[in-house]
Amino acid sequence: MRERIIDGSFRPGEQIRESVLVDQLQVSRGPVREALQRLSQEGLLVSHRNRGVFVLDLSVTDVAEIYAAREAIELAAARGILAQEPSAVAAVARPLKKIIGRMVPLVEASDWRRLAELDLGFHLTFVKGAKNSRLSRIYSTLAAESRICIVNLEGSYPHAHDLVEEHRQLVDLLVAGDGPRLRKAIRAHMRSAVSDLTKSMLADQPSSA
């Protein structure tokens, strides 16, 4: 259920009906109800009294808040990674480079859905490299919220080639141990994402005319 929410199978604002899930999943109401409660606690579902449970529908303000929180966590993660031995930093960089390599053909194919998955996988891996379980736990929810927004907006990657290069720059600065420039690049990367997502969201809204 979590993956179906995150990958866009359930649309933002869509009502999730317990009875329908019971039929689809061929399970009893107990596990379904428990799953809905857990996803509501994680913030992926929103419960409205006397109306039901709905998929999170993010606003422009939500996006700004999510990325501000992501920025703060990634800055903390950068400090945590760079405080480690050079060999440990290199170990963090290796899987990040592999993810970037997998991004390139997806950009060429305009496969935004899978690109969004790899994009957020990159950042989850980066934060995990700090070896701080609480940062990783908080970040996983923020990444899920980001992906909900991205996969439901066709134009979320208007500068996809730049996106790959921005990720390469983050890894290069990490390997070089250049903390000040890495933190500056993280801030720029996050704020660029907010700008692109905001433009896409506003363009996706129906005209009031």
PDB file of C-alpha atoms in Angstrom:
ATOM      1  CA  MET A   1       0.000   0.000   0.000  1.00  0.00           C
ATOM      2  CA  ARG A   2       2.823   2.370   0.809  1.00  0.00           C
ATOM      3  CA  GLU A   3       4.463   1.752  -2.553  1.00  0.00           C
ATOM      4  CA  ARG A   4       1.185   2.233  -4.413  1.00  0.00           C
ATOM      5  CA  ILE A   5       0.756   5.604  -2.716  1.00  0.00           C
ATOM      6  CA  ILE A   6       4.334   6.654  -3.415  1.00  0.00           C
ATOM      7  CA  ASP A   7       4.448   5.493  -7.047  1.00  0.00           C
ATOM      8  CA  GLY A   8       1.243   7.308  -7.961  1.00  0.00           C
ATOM      9  CA  SER A   9      -1.072   4.292  -8.290  1.00  0.00           C
ATOM     10  CA  PHE A  10      -3.228   6.088  -5.728  1.00  0.00           C
ATOM     11  CA  ARG A  11      -3.583   9.713  -6.826  1.00  0.00           C
ATOM     12  CA  PRO A  12      -3.152  12.676  -4.445  1.00  0.00           C
ATOM     13  CA  GLY A  13      -6.458  13.438  -2.778  1.00  0.00           C
ATOM     14  CA  GLU A  14      -7.950  10.051  -3.724  1.00  0.00           C
ATOM     15  CA  GLN A  15     -10.135   8.417  -1.090  1.00  0.00           C
ATOM     16  CA  ILE A  16      -8.900   5.058   0.171  1.00  0.00           C
ATOM     17  CA  ARG A  17     -11.818   2.776   0.979  1.00  0.00           C
ATOM     18  CA  GLU A  18     -11.174   0.024   3.478  1.00  0.00           C
ATOM     19  CA  SER A  19     -13.782  -2.312   1.955  1.00  0.00           C
ATOM     20  CA  VAL A  20     -12.218  -2.004  -1.510  1.00  0.00           C
ATOM     21  CA  LEU A  21      -8.759  -2.815  -0.161  1.00  0.00           C
ATOM     22  CA  VAL A  22     -10.090  -5.863   1.671  1.00  0.00           C
ATOM     23  CA  ASP A  23     -11.461  -7.203  -1.629  1.00  0.00           C
ATOM     24  CA  GLN A  24      -8.366  -6.309  -3.632  1.00  0.00           C
ATOM     25  CA  LEU A  25      -5.831  -7.684  -1.178  1.00  0.00           C
ATOM     26  CA  GLN A  26      -7.929 -10.654  -0.052  1.00  0.00           C
ATOM     27  CA  VAL A  27      -7.212 -10.030   3.619  1.00  0.00           C
ATOM     28  CA  SER A  28      -9.345  -9.325   6.655  1.00  0.00           C
ATOM     29  CA  ARG A  29     -10.259  -5.819   7.785  1.00  0.00           C
ATOM     30  CA  GLY A  30      -7.875  -5.901  10.771  1.00  0.00           C
ATOM     31  CA  PRO A  31      -4.567  -5.737   8.834  1.00  0.00           C
ATOM     32  CA  VAL A  32      -6.008  -3.215   6.375  1.00  0.00           C
ATOM     33  CA  ARG A  33      -7.203  -0.949   9.183  1.00  0.00           C
ATOM     34  CA  GLU A  34      -3.824  -1.244  10.917  1.00  0.00           C
ATOM     35  CA  ALA A  35      -1.999  -0.384   7.673  1.00  0.00           C
ATOM     36  CA  LEU A  36      -4.204   2.666   7.108  1.00  0.00           C
ATOM     37  CA  GLN A  37      -3.525   3.865  10.633  1.00  0.00           C
ATOM     38  CA  ARG A  38       0.224   3.417  10.239  1.00  0.00           C
ATOM     39  CA  LEU A  39       0.305   5.233   6.892  1.00  0.00           C
ATOM     40  CA  SER A  40      -1.728   8.041   8.440  1.00  0.00           C
ATOM     41  CA  GLN A  41       0.845   8.300  11.236  1.00  0.00           C
ATOM     42  CA  GLU A  42       3.600   8.479   8.610  1.00  0.00           C
ATOM     43  CA  GLY A  43       1.762  11.345   6.943  1.00  0.00           C
ATOM     44  CA  LEU A  44       1.110   9.589   3.623  1.00  0.00           C
ATOM     45  CA  LEU A  45      -2.625   9.396   4.308  1.00  0.00           C
ATOM     46  CA  VAL A  46      -4.915  11.997   5.852  1.00  0.00           C
ATOM     47  CA  SER A  47      -7.989  11.045   7.873  1.00  0.00           C
ATOM     48  CA  HIS A  48     -10.993  13.378   7.845  1.00  0.00           C
ATOM     49  CA  ARG A  49     -13.695  12.823  10.440  1.00  0.00           C
ATOM     50  CA  ASN A  50     -16.963  11.583   8.911  1.00  0.00           C
ATOM     51  CA  ARG A  51     -15.413  11.629   5.438  1.00  0.00           C
ATOM     52  CA  GLY A  52     -12.787   8.895   5.357  1.00  0.00           C
ATOM     53  CA  VAL A  53      -9.114   8.440   4.568  1.00  0.00           C
ATOM     54  CA  PHE A  54      -7.431  10.194   1.640  1.00  0.00           C
ATOM     55  CA  VAL A  55      -4.011  10.170  -0.021  1.00  0.00           C
ATOM     56  CA  LEU A  56      -1.881  13.158   0.947  1.00  0.00           C
ATOM     57  CA  ASP A  57      -2.369  16.018  -1.515  1.00  0.00           C
ATOM     58  CA  LEU A  58       0.627  18.319  -1.306  1.00  0.00           C
ATOM     59  CA  SER A  59       0.376  22.085  -1.734  1.00  0.00           C
ATOM     60  CA  VAL A  60       3.069  24.543  -2.796  1.00  0.00           C
ATOM     61  CA  THR A  61       3.594  25.379   0.881  1.00  0.00           C
ATOM     62  CA  ASP A  62       3.982  21.679   1.713  1.00  0.00           C
ATOM     63  CA  VAL A  63       6.689  21.313  -0.938  1.00  0.00           C
ATOM     64  CA  ALA A  64       8.627  24.281   0.445  1.00  0.00           C
ATOM     65  CA  GLU A  65       8.437  22.830   3.966  1.00  0.00           C
ATOM     66  CA  ILE A  66       9.447  19.329   2.854  1.00  0.00           C
ATOM     67  CA  TYR A  67      12.493  20.541   0.984  1.00  0.00           C
ATOM     68  CA  ALA A  68      13.528  22.902   3.790  1.00  0.00           C
ATOM     69  CA  ALA A  69      13.480  19.899   6.146  1.00  0.00           C
ATOM     70  CA  ARG A  70      15.332  17.753   3.611  1.00  0.00           C
ATOM     71  CA  GLU A  71      17.962  20.460   3.241  1.00  0.00           C
ATOM     72  CA  ALA A  72      18.521  20.623   6.995  1.00  0.00           C
ATOM     73  CA  ILE A  73      18.888  16.847   7.260  1.00  0.00           C
ATOM     74  CA  GLU A  74      21.236  16.584   4.280  1.00  0.00           C
ATOM     75  CA  LEU A  75      23.436  19.356   5.654  1.00  0.00           C
ATOM     76  CA  ALA A  76      23.648  17.448   8.933  1.00  0.00           C
ATOM     77  CA  ALA A  77      24.360  14.229   7.035  1.00  0.00           C
ATOM     78  CA  ALA A  78      27.144  15.920   5.064  1.00  0.00           C
ATOM     79  CA  ARG A  79      28.838  16.947   8.303  1.00  0.00           C
ATOM     80  CA  GLY A  80      28.445  13.417   9.660  1.00  0.00           C
ATOM     81  CA  ILE A  81      29.936  11.783   6.571  1.00  0.00           C
ATOM     82  CA  LEU A  82      32.882  14.166   6.301  1.00  0.00           C
ATOM     83  CA  ALA A  83      33.712  13.560   9.968  1.00  0.00           C
ATOM     84  CA  GLN A  84      34.512   9.942   9.091  1.00  0.00           C
ATOM     85  CA  GLU A  85      37.755   8.469   7.776  1.00  0.00           C
ATOM     86  CA  PRO A  86      38.501   9.008   4.061  1.00  0.00           C
ATOM     87  CA  SER A  87      37.963   5.304   3.377  1.00  0.00           C
ATOM     88  CA  ALA A  88      34.466   5.533   4.898  1.00  0.00           C
ATOM     89  CA  VAL A  89      33.677   8.603   2.792  1.00  0.00           C
ATOM     90  CA  ALA A  90      34.786   6.711  -0.320  1.00  0.00           C
ATOM     91  CA  ALA A  91      32.526   3.821   0.700  1.00  0.00           C
ATOM     92  CA  VAL A  92      29.559   6.212   0.834  1.00  0.00           C
ATOM     93  CA  ALA A  93      30.440   7.655  -2.582  1.00  0.00           C
ATOM     94  CA  ARG A  94      30.583   4.313  -4.423  1.00  0.00           C
ATOM     95  CA  PRO A  95      26.849   3.482  -4.376  1.00  0.00           C
ATOM     96  CA  LEU A  96      26.020   7.129  -5.085  1.00  0.00           C
ATOM     97  CA  LYS A  97      28.093   6.975  -8.284  1.00  0.00           C
ATOM     98  CA  LYS A  98      26.292   3.789  -9.329  1.00  0.00           C
ATOM     99  CA  ILE A  99      22.913   5.462  -8.877  1.00  0.00           C
ATOM    100  CA  ILE A 100      24.021   8.387 -11.048  1.00  0.00           C
ATOM    101  CA  GLY A 101      25.090   5.938 -13.739  1.00  0.00           C
ATOM    102  CA  ARG A 102      21.613   4.412 -13.722  1.00  0.00           C
ATOM    103  CA  MET A 103      20.018   7.876 -13.982  1.00  0.00           C
ATOM    104  CA  VAL A 104      21.606   8.734 -17.327  1.00  0.00           C
ATOM    105  CA  PRO A 105      19.631   6.321 -19.581  1.00  0.00           C
ATOM    106  CA  LEU A 106      16.410   7.242 -17.775  1.00  0.00           C
ATOM    107  CA  VAL A 107      16.953  10.893 -18.668  1.00  0.00           C
ATOM    108  CA  GLU A 108      17.443   9.908 -22.312  1.00  0.00           C
ATOM    109  CA  ALA A 109      14.252   7.818 -22.186  1.00  0.00           C
ATOM    110  CA  SER A 110      12.272  10.542 -20.349  1.00  0.00           C
ATOM    111  CA  ASP A 111      11.318   7.919 -17.750  1.00  0.00           C
ATOM    112  CA  TRP A 112      10.408  10.428 -15.033  1.00  0.00           C
ATOM    113  CA  ARG A 113       8.799   7.881 -12.743  1.00  0.00           C
ATOM    114  CA  ARG A 114      11.907   5.715 -12.434  1.00  0.00           C
ATOM    115  CA  LEU A 115      14.138   8.784 -12.415  1.00  0.00           C
ATOM    116  CA  ALA A 116      12.215  10.091  -9.394  1.00  0.00           C
ATOM    117  CA  GLU A 117      12.800   6.755  -7.650  1.00  0.00           C
ATOM    118  CA  LEU A 118      16.546   6.875  -8.301  1.00  0.00           C
ATOM    119  CA  ASP A 119      16.776  10.562  -7.422  1.00  0.00           C
ATOM    120  CA  LEU A 120      15.318   9.960  -3.992  1.00  0.00           C
ATOM    121  CA  GLY A 121      17.285   6.725  -3.631  1.00  0.00           C
ATOM    122  CA  PHE A 122      20.446   8.773  -4.094  1.00  0.00           C
ATOM    123  CA  HIS A 123      19.505  11.137  -1.279  1.00  0.00           C
ATOM    124  CA  LEU A 124      18.399   8.317   1.036  1.00  0.00           C
ATOM    125  CA  THR A 125      21.759   6.633   0.465  1.00  0.00           C
ATOM    126  CA  PHE A 126      23.570   9.918   1.106  1.00  0.00           C
ATOM    127  CA  VAL A 127      21.795  10.458   4.429  1.00  0.00           C
ATOM    128  CA  LYS A 128      22.316   6.814   5.430  1.00  0.00           C
ATOM    129  CA  GLY A 129      26.050   7.386   4.961  1.00  0.00           C
ATOM    130  CA  ALA A 130      26.070   9.609   8.049  1.00  0.00           C
ATOM    131  CA  LYS A 131      25.326   6.499  10.139  1.00  0.00           C
ATOM    132  CA  ASN A 132      22.663   8.328  12.134  1.00  0.00           C
ATOM    133  CA  SER A 133      19.545   6.160  12.372  1.00  0.00           C
ATOM    134  CA  ARG A 134      17.295   9.026  13.450  1.00  0.00           C
ATOM    135  CA  LEU A 135      18.276  11.206  10.507  1.00  0.00           C
ATOM    136  CA  SER A 136      17.587   8.286   8.167  1.00  0.00           C
ATOM    137  CA  ARG A 137      14.215   7.535   9.752  1.00  0.00           C
ATOM    138  CA  ILE A 138      13.001  11.112   9.509  1.00  0.00           C
ATOM    139  CA  TYR A 139      14.368  11.492   6.005  1.00  0.00           C
ATOM    140  CA  SER A 140      12.567   8.402   4.679  1.00  0.00           C
ATOM    141  CA  THR A 141       9.172  10.019   5.315  1.00  0.00           C
ATOM    142  CA  LEU A 142      10.247  13.280   3.693  1.00  0.00           C
ATOM    143  CA  ALA A 143      11.550  11.377   0.659  1.00  0.00           C
ATOM    144  CA  ALA A 144       8.249   9.514   0.344  1.00  0.00           C
ATOM    145  CA  GLU A 145       6.335  12.795   0.407  1.00  0.00           C
ATOM    146  CA  SER A 146       8.664  14.225  -2.230  1.00  0.00           C
ATOM    147  CA  ARG A 147       8.138  11.249  -4.504  1.00  0.00           C
ATOM    148  CA  ILE A 148       4.356  11.504  -4.228  1.00  0.00           C
ATOM    149  CA  CYS A 149       4.607  15.025  -5.544  1.00  0.00           C
ATOM    150  CA  ILE A 150       7.162  14.295  -8.268  1.00  0.00           C
ATOM    151  CA  VAL A 151       5.551  11.240  -9.847  1.00  0.00           C
ATOM    152  CA  ASN A 152       2.212  12.988 -10.216  1.00  0.00           C
ATOM    153  CA  LEU A 153       3.660  15.951 -12.103  1.00  0.00           C
ATOM    154  CA  GLU A 154       4.767  15.257 -15.663  1.00  0.00           C
ATOM    155  CA  GLY A 155       6.976  18.354 -15.813  1.00  0.00           C
ATOM    156  CA  SER A 156       8.842  17.877 -12.558  1.00  0.00           C
ATOM    157  CA  TYR A 157      12.221  17.458 -14.267  1.00  0.00           C
ATOM    158  CA  PRO A 158      12.410  20.347 -16.756  1.00  0.00           C
ATOM    159  CA  HIS A 159      16.216  20.347 -16.437  1.00  0.00           C
ATOM    160  CA  ALA A 160      16.853  16.617 -16.203  1.00  0.00           C
ATOM    161  CA  HIS A 161      20.383  16.736 -17.639  1.00  0.00           C
ATOM    162  CA  ASP A 162      21.273  19.395 -15.071  1.00  0.00           C
ATOM    163  CA  LEU A 163      19.838  17.109 -12.394  1.00  0.00           C
ATOM    164  CA  VAL A 164      22.370  14.386 -13.202  1.00  0.00           C
ATOM    165  CA  GLU A 165      25.217  16.889 -13.228  1.00  0.00           C
ATOM    166  CA  GLU A 166      24.089  18.329  -9.865  1.00  0.00           C
ATOM    167  CA  HIS A 167      24.254  14.846  -8.327  1.00  0.00           C
ATOM    168  CA  ARG A 168      27.727  14.296  -9.799  1.00  0.00           C
ATOM    169  CA  GLN A 169      28.847  17.573  -8.261  1.00  0.00           C
ATOM    170  CA  LEU A 170      27.574  16.502  -4.846  1.00  0.00           C
ATOM    171  CA  VAL A 171      29.574  13.270  -5.020  1.00  0.00           C
ATOM    172  CA  ASP A 172      32.715  15.017  -6.306  1.00  0.00           C
ATOM    173  CA  LEU A 173      32.609  17.539  -3.465  1.00  0.00           C
ATOM    174  CA  LEU A 174      31.975  14.767  -0.955  1.00  0.00           C
ATOM    175  CA  VAL A 175      34.990  12.781  -2.162  1.00  0.00           C
ATOM    176  CA  ALA A 176      37.125  15.945  -2.179  1.00  0.00           C
ATOM    177  CA  GLY A 177      36.134  16.599   1.431  1.00  0.00           C
ATOM    178  CA  ASP A 178      35.113  20.145   0.554  1.00  0.00           C
ATOM    179  CA  GLY A 179      32.516  20.767   3.265  1.00  0.00           C
ATOM    180  CA  PRO A 180      31.717  24.435   2.553  1.00  0.00           C
ATOM    181  CA  ARG A 181      31.154  23.884  -1.178  1.00  0.00           C
ATOM    182  CA  LEU A 182      29.227  20.662  -0.551  1.00  0.00           C
ATOM    183  CA  ARG A 183      26.848  22.438   1.810  1.00  0.00           C
ATOM    184  CA  LYS A 184      26.421  25.257  -0.715  1.00  0.00           C
ATOM    185  CA  ALA A 185      25.664  22.712  -3.461  1.00  0.00           C
ATOM    186  CA  ILE A 186      23.100  20.921  -1.272  1.00  0.00           C
ATOM    187  CA  ARG A 187      21.290  24.201  -0.617  1.00  0.00           C
ATOM    188  CA  ALA A 188      21.288  25.097  -4.318  1.00  0.00           C
ATOM    189  CA  HIS A 189      20.095  21.610  -5.304  1.00  0.00           C
ATOM    190  CA  MET A 190      17.173  21.679  -2.892  1.00  0.00           C
ATOM    191  CA  ARG A 191      16.109  25.196  -3.789  1.00  0.00           C
ATOM    192  CA  SER A 192      16.257  24.399  -7.497  1.00  0.00           C
ATOM    193  CA  ALA A 193      13.958  21.428  -6.860  1.00  0.00           C
ATOM    194  CA  VAL A 194      11.478  23.619  -4.974  1.00  0.00           C
ATOM    195  CA  SER A 195      11.458  26.115  -7.841  1.00  0.00           C
ATOM    196  CA  ASP A 196      10.873  23.433 -10.491  1.00  0.00           C
ATOM    197  CA  LEU A 197       8.184  21.636  -8.497  1.00  0.00           C
ATOM    198  CA  THR A 198       6.388  24.868  -7.661  1.00  0.00           C
ATOM    199  CA  LYS A 199       6.303  25.890 -11.336  1.00  0.00           C
ATOM    200  CA  SER A 200       4.968  22.444 -12.283  1.00  0.00           C
ATOM    201  CA  MET A 201       2.295  22.524  -9.601  1.00  0.00           C
ATOM    202  CA  LEU A 202       1.106  25.992 -10.556  1.00  0.00           C
ATOM    203  CA  ALA A 203       1.053  25.061 -14.257  1.00  0.00           C
ATOM    204  CA  ASP A 204      -0.953  21.940 -13.424  1.00  0.00           C
ATOM    205  CA  GLN A 205      -3.666  23.918 -11.653  1.00  0.00           C
ATOM    206  CA  PRO A 206      -6.799  24.672 -13.746  1.00  0.00           C
ATOM    207  CA  SER A 207      -7.215  28.256 -14.872  1.00  0.00           C
ATOM    208  CA  SER A 208      -9.736  30.318 -12.903  1.00  0.00           C
ATOM    209  CA  ALA A 209     -10.719  32.143 -16.087  1.00  0.00           C
TER     210      ALA A 209
END
